mmCIF file of C-alpha atoms in Angstrom:
data_model
loop_
_atom_site.group_PDB
_atom_site.id
_atom_site.type_symbol
_atom_site.label_atom_id
_atom_site.label_comp_id
_atom_site.label_asym_id
_atom_site.label_seq_id
_atom_site.Cartn_x
_atom_site.Cartn_y
_atom_site.Cartn_z
ATOM 1 C CA MET A 1 -25.443 -15.070 -18.989
ATOM 2 C CA CYS A 2 -26.551 -17.781 -16.592
ATOM 3 C CA LEU A 3 -27.591 -21.254 -17.685
ATOM 4 C CA GLY A 4 -31.209 -20.722 -16.698
ATOM 5 C CA GLU A 5 -31.520 -17.718 -18.981
ATOM 6 C CA LEU A 6 -29.867 -19.601 -21.839
ATOM 7 C CA ALA A 7 -32.323 -22.468 -21.344
ATOM 8 C CA ARG A 8 -35.248 -20.025 -21.256
ATOM 9 C CA LEU A 9 -34.167 -18.438 -24.539
ATOM 10 C CA VAL A 10 -33.859 -21.821 -26.262
ATOM 11 C CA LEU A 11 -37.237 -22.964 -24.908
ATOM 12 C CA ILE A 12 -38.881 -19.739 -26.107
ATOM 13 C CA LYS A 13 -37.382 -20.178 -29.562
ATOM 14 C CA LEU A 14 -38.736 -23.737 -29.718
ATOM 15 C CA ALA A 15 -42.171 -22.629 -28.485
ATOM 16 C CA ASN A 16 -42.290 -19.768 -30.998
ATOM 17 C CA ALA A 17 -41.522 -22.307 -33.736
ATOM 18 C CA LYS A 18 -44.489 -24.342 -32.394
ATOM 19 C CA LEU A 19 -42.148 -27.208 -31.477
ATOM 20 C CA LEU A 20 -42.791 -26.934 -27.734
ATOM 21 C CA PHE A 21 -45.818 -26.368 -25.495
ATOM 22 C CA GLY A 22 -48.078 -26.145 -28.553
ATOM 23 C CA GLY A 23 -46.557 -22.720 -29.161
ATOM 24 C CA LYS A 24 -47.940 -21.414 -25.870
ATOM 25 C CA LEU A 25 -45.846 -19.412 -23.409
ATOM 26 C CA THR A 26 -46.590 -17.932 -20.023
ATOM 27 C CA GLU A 27 -45.689 -14.542 -18.625
ATOM 28 C CA ALA A 28 -43.178 -16.248 -16.330
ATOM 29 C CA MET A 29 -41.464 -17.934 -19.269
ATOM 30 C CA GLU A 30 -41.380 -14.704 -21.239
ATOM 31 C CA THR A 31 -39.849 -12.769 -18.333
ATOM 32 C CA ARG A 32 -36.058 -12.459 -18.350
ATOM 33 C CA TRP A 33 -34.198 -14.356 -15.609
ATOM 34 C CA GLN A 34 -37.347 -16.199 -14.445
ATOM 35 C CA PHE A 35 -36.075 -19.614 -15.545
ATOM 36 C CA LEU A 36 -33.528 -20.055 -12.775
ATOM 37 C CA THR A 37 -30.258 -21.928 -13.059
ATOM 38 C CA LYS A 38 -31.448 -24.149 -10.222
ATOM 39 C CA TYR A 39 -34.216 -25.307 -12.584
ATOM 40 C CA VAL A 40 -31.561 -26.528 -15.024
ATOM 41 C CA SER A 41 -29.949 -28.481 -12.167
ATOM 42 C CA MET A 42 -33.309 -29.914 -11.113
ATOM 43 C CA VAL A 43 -34.114 -31.063 -14.644
ATOM 44 C CA GLU A 44 -30.632 -32.534 -14.984
ATOM 45 C CA GLN A 45 -31.283 -34.626 -11.857
ATOM 46 C CA ASP A 46 -34.284 -36.076 -13.686
ATOM 47 C CA ASN A 47 -32.026 -36.854 -16.643
ATOM 48 C CA ILE A 48 -29.750 -38.821 -14.328
ATOM 49 C CA ASP A 49 -32.645 -40.553 -12.528
ATOM 50 C CA LYS A 50 -34.514 -41.159 -15.797
ATOM 51 C CA GLY A 51 -37.534 -39.491 -14.213
ATOM 52 C CA THR A 52 -39.761 -36.482 -14.770
ATOM 53 C CA GLU A 53 -40.819 -35.301 -11.309
ATOM 54 C CA ASN A 54 -38.424 -32.347 -11.100
ATOM 55 C CA THR A 55 -39.071 -31.336 -14.693
ATOM 56 C CA VAL A 56 -42.829 -31.319 -14.102
ATOM 57 C CA ASN A 57 -42.291 -29.239 -10.936
ATOM 58 C CA VAL A 58 -40.192 -26.722 -12.876
ATOM 59 C CA LEU A 59 -42.822 -26.482 -15.602
ATOM 60 C CA GLU A 60 -45.444 -25.995 -12.904
ATOM 61 C CA GLU A 61 -43.376 -23.120 -11.446
ATOM 62 C CA MET A 62 -43.280 -21.581 -14.911
ATOM 63 C CA GLY A 63 -47.045 -22.065 -15.384
ATOM 64 C CA LEU A 64 -46.609 -24.562 -18.207
ATOM 65 C CA SER A 65 -47.555 -27.892 -16.633
ATOM 66 C CA ALA A 66 -51.103 -27.754 -18.026
ATOM 67 C CA VAL A 67 -49.895 -27.509 -21.635
ATOM 68 C CA ALA A 68 -46.753 -29.666 -21.409
ATOM 69 C CA THR A 69 -46.898 -33.051 -23.085
ATOM 70 C CA GLU A 70 -44.581 -36.000 -22.455
ATOM 71 C CA GLN A 71 -42.693 -34.970 -25.586
ATOM 72 C CA ASP A 72 -42.364 -31.408 -24.241
ATOM 73 C CA ILE A 73 -40.907 -32.764 -20.998
ATOM 74 C CA LYS A 74 -38.318 -34.752 -22.959
ATOM 75 C CA ILE A 75 -37.423 -31.674 -25.001
ATOM 76 C CA VAL A 76 -36.977 -29.550 -21.855
ATOM 77 C CA GLN A 77 -34.728 -32.267 -20.441
ATOM 78 C CA LEU A 78 -32.680 -32.381 -23.647
ATOM 79 C CA VAL A 79 -32.301 -28.589 -23.671
ATOM 80 C CA CYS A 80 -31.107 -28.558 -20.044
ATOM 81 C CA TYR A 81 -28.698 -31.436 -20.690
ATOM 82 C CA THR A 82 -27.287 -29.770 -23.808
ATOM 83 C CA ILE A 83 -26.780 -26.408 -22.118
ATOM 84 C CA SER A 84 -25.177 -28.046 -19.080
ATOM 85 C CA HIS A 85 -22.883 -30.158 -21.237
ATOM 86 C CA ARG A 86 -21.858 -27.138 -23.281
ATOM 87 C CA ALA A 87 -21.113 -25.177 -20.093
ATOM 88 C CA ALA A 88 -18.844 -27.997 -18.917
ATOM 89 C CA GLN A 89 -17.095 -27.973 -22.298
ATOM 90 C CA VAL A 90 -16.458 -24.227 -22.181
ATOM 91 C CA ILE A 91 -15.231 -24.344 -18.571
ATOM 92 C CA SER A 92 -12.986 -27.309 -19.345
ATOM 93 C CA ALA A 93 -11.539 -25.775 -22.501
ATOM 94 C CA CYS A 94 -10.653 -22.521 -20.732
ATOM 95 C CA THR A 95 -9.192 -24.368 -17.764
ATOM 96 C CA ALA A 96 -7.199 -26.676 -20.037
ATOM 97 C CA VAL A 97 -5.538 -23.684 -21.696
ATOM 98 C CA LEU A 98 -4.410 -22.423 -18.295
ATOM 99 C CA LEU A 99 -3.238 -25.874 -17.215
ATOM 100 C CA ARG A 100 -1.172 -26.276 -20.375
ATOM 101 C CA HIS A 101 0.342 -22.860 -19.754
ATOM 102 C CA ILE A 102 1.404 -23.591 -16.166
ATOM 103 C CA ASN A 103 2.505 -27.099 -17.190
ATOM 104 C CA GLU A 104 2.426 -28.767 -13.770
ATOM 105 C CA PRO A 105 1.952 -32.536 -13.343
ATOM 106 C CA GLU A 106 -0.610 -32.119 -10.536
ATOM 107 C CA VAL A 107 -2.983 -29.236 -9.901
ATOM 108 C CA THR A 108 -5.748 -28.601 -7.405
ATOM 109 C CA ILE A 109 -8.431 -26.251 -8.648
ATOM 110 C CA ALA A 110 -10.784 -24.594 -6.165
ATOM 111 C CA ILE A 111 -14.170 -23.718 -7.620
ATOM 112 C CA ASP A 112 -16.775 -21.538 -5.958
ATOM 113 C CA GLY A 113 -20.411 -21.183 -6.890
ATOM 114 C CA SER A 114 -23.790 -22.729 -6.480
ATOM 115 C CA LEU A 115 -23.811 -24.143 -10.017
ATOM 116 C CA TYR A 116 -20.733 -26.246 -9.305
ATOM 117 C CA LYS A 117 -22.015 -27.106 -5.841
ATOM 118 C CA TYR A 118 -25.567 -28.134 -6.741
ATOM 119 C CA HIS A 119 -25.554 -29.239 -10.370
ATOM 120 C CA PRO A 120 -25.750 -33.040 -10.280
ATOM 121 C CA ARG A 121 -23.236 -33.765 -13.024
ATOM 122 C CA LEU A 122 -21.265 -30.610 -13.815
ATOM 123 C CA ARG A 123 -18.253 -31.416 -11.615
ATOM 124 C CA TYR A 124 -17.965 -34.917 -13.092
ATOM 125 C CA SER A 125 -18.288 -33.622 -16.644
ATOM 126 C CA ILE A 126 -15.558 -31.036 -16.054
ATOM 127 C CA SER A 127 -13.260 -33.654 -14.488
ATOM 128 C CA ASP A 128 -13.776 -36.070 -17.372
ATOM 129 C CA MET A 129 -13.211 -33.394 -19.992
ATOM 130 C CA LEU A 130 -10.076 -32.070 -18.288
ATOM 131 C CA ALA A 131 -8.669 -35.596 -18.169
ATOM 132 C CA GLU A 132 -9.240 -35.790 -21.911
ATOM 133 C CA LEU A 133 -7.938 -32.300 -22.745
ATOM 134 C CA VAL A 134 -4.846 -32.343 -20.493
ATOM 135 C CA PRO A 135 -4.045 -36.020 -19.954
ATOM 136 C CA ASP A 136 -0.563 -35.265 -18.580
ATOM 137 C CA THR A 137 -1.938 -33.154 -15.722
ATOM 138 C CA LYS A 138 -3.674 -34.735 -12.758
ATOM 139 C CA CYS A 139 -6.479 -32.316 -11.834
ATOM 140 C CA LYS A 140 -8.228 -32.330 -8.497
ATOM 141 C CA LEU A 141 -11.342 -30.160 -8.365
ATOM 142 C CA ILE A 142 -12.511 -29.002 -4.953
ATOM 143 C CA LEU A 143 -15.409 -26.864 -3.823
ATOM 144 C CA ALA A 144 -14.226 -23.596 -2.310
ATOM 145 C CA GLU A 145 -17.064 -22.465 -0.080
ATOM 146 C CA ASP A 146 -17.389 -18.681 -0.003
ATOM 147 C CA GLY A 147 -14.309 -18.234 -2.153
ATOM 148 C CA SER A 148 -15.171 -14.657 -3.091
ATOM 149 C CA GLY A 149 -15.694 -13.715 0.560
ATOM 150 C CA ILE A 150 -12.387 -15.259 1.561
ATOM 151 C CA GLY A 151 -10.662 -13.568 -1.376
ATOM 152 C CA ALA A 152 -12.072 -10.193 -0.346
ATOM 153 C CA ALA A 153 -10.887 -10.768 3.216
ATOM 154 C CA LEU A 154 -7.376 -11.587 1.987
ATOM 155 C CA VAL A 155 -7.253 -8.459 -0.177
ATOM 156 C CA ALA A 156 -8.434 -6.361 2.776
ATOM 157 C CA ALA A 157 -5.805 -7.928 5.058
ATOM 158 C CA VAL A 158 -3.013 -7.250 2.559
ATOM 159 C CA ALA A 159 -4.247 -3.686 2.008
ATOM 160 C CA CYS A 160 -4.154 -3.040 5.777
ATOM 161 C CA THR A 161 -0.491 -4.026 5.942
ATOM 162 C CA ILE A 162 0.563 -1.642 3.177
#
């Protein structure tokens, strides 16, 4: 499940409990996969900048800007931060298990995906958490552009030689 959908489900639960948007929801917010992962990244940029412009734009996209209060904006920002932080924790924990298993002093990890590429703090959170979870392993995280395409090309090349 993508981060946007997780955020949408949490926001709906809060709205249904009348803790957000005065209990009001829009068709866009009630439609699966409509709260995009890029919205989580946009809201997270506001968290870093201590602003609200991106969050208001996201709520406008979802048809909620007319009912959103300042408190609602803060709650949306907290939800996006919490989900992003938890994602970094899960990624880091899984990666740490692998790093402990291979037990190398230095490792370069190539990561592909728009979330890693565009999320304003995910890569730093993962790096910090890995340093804490596997302090004896120096981890270098790099963005692997089109990693799945390159991987498919390598598989095809190997298959042609067999």
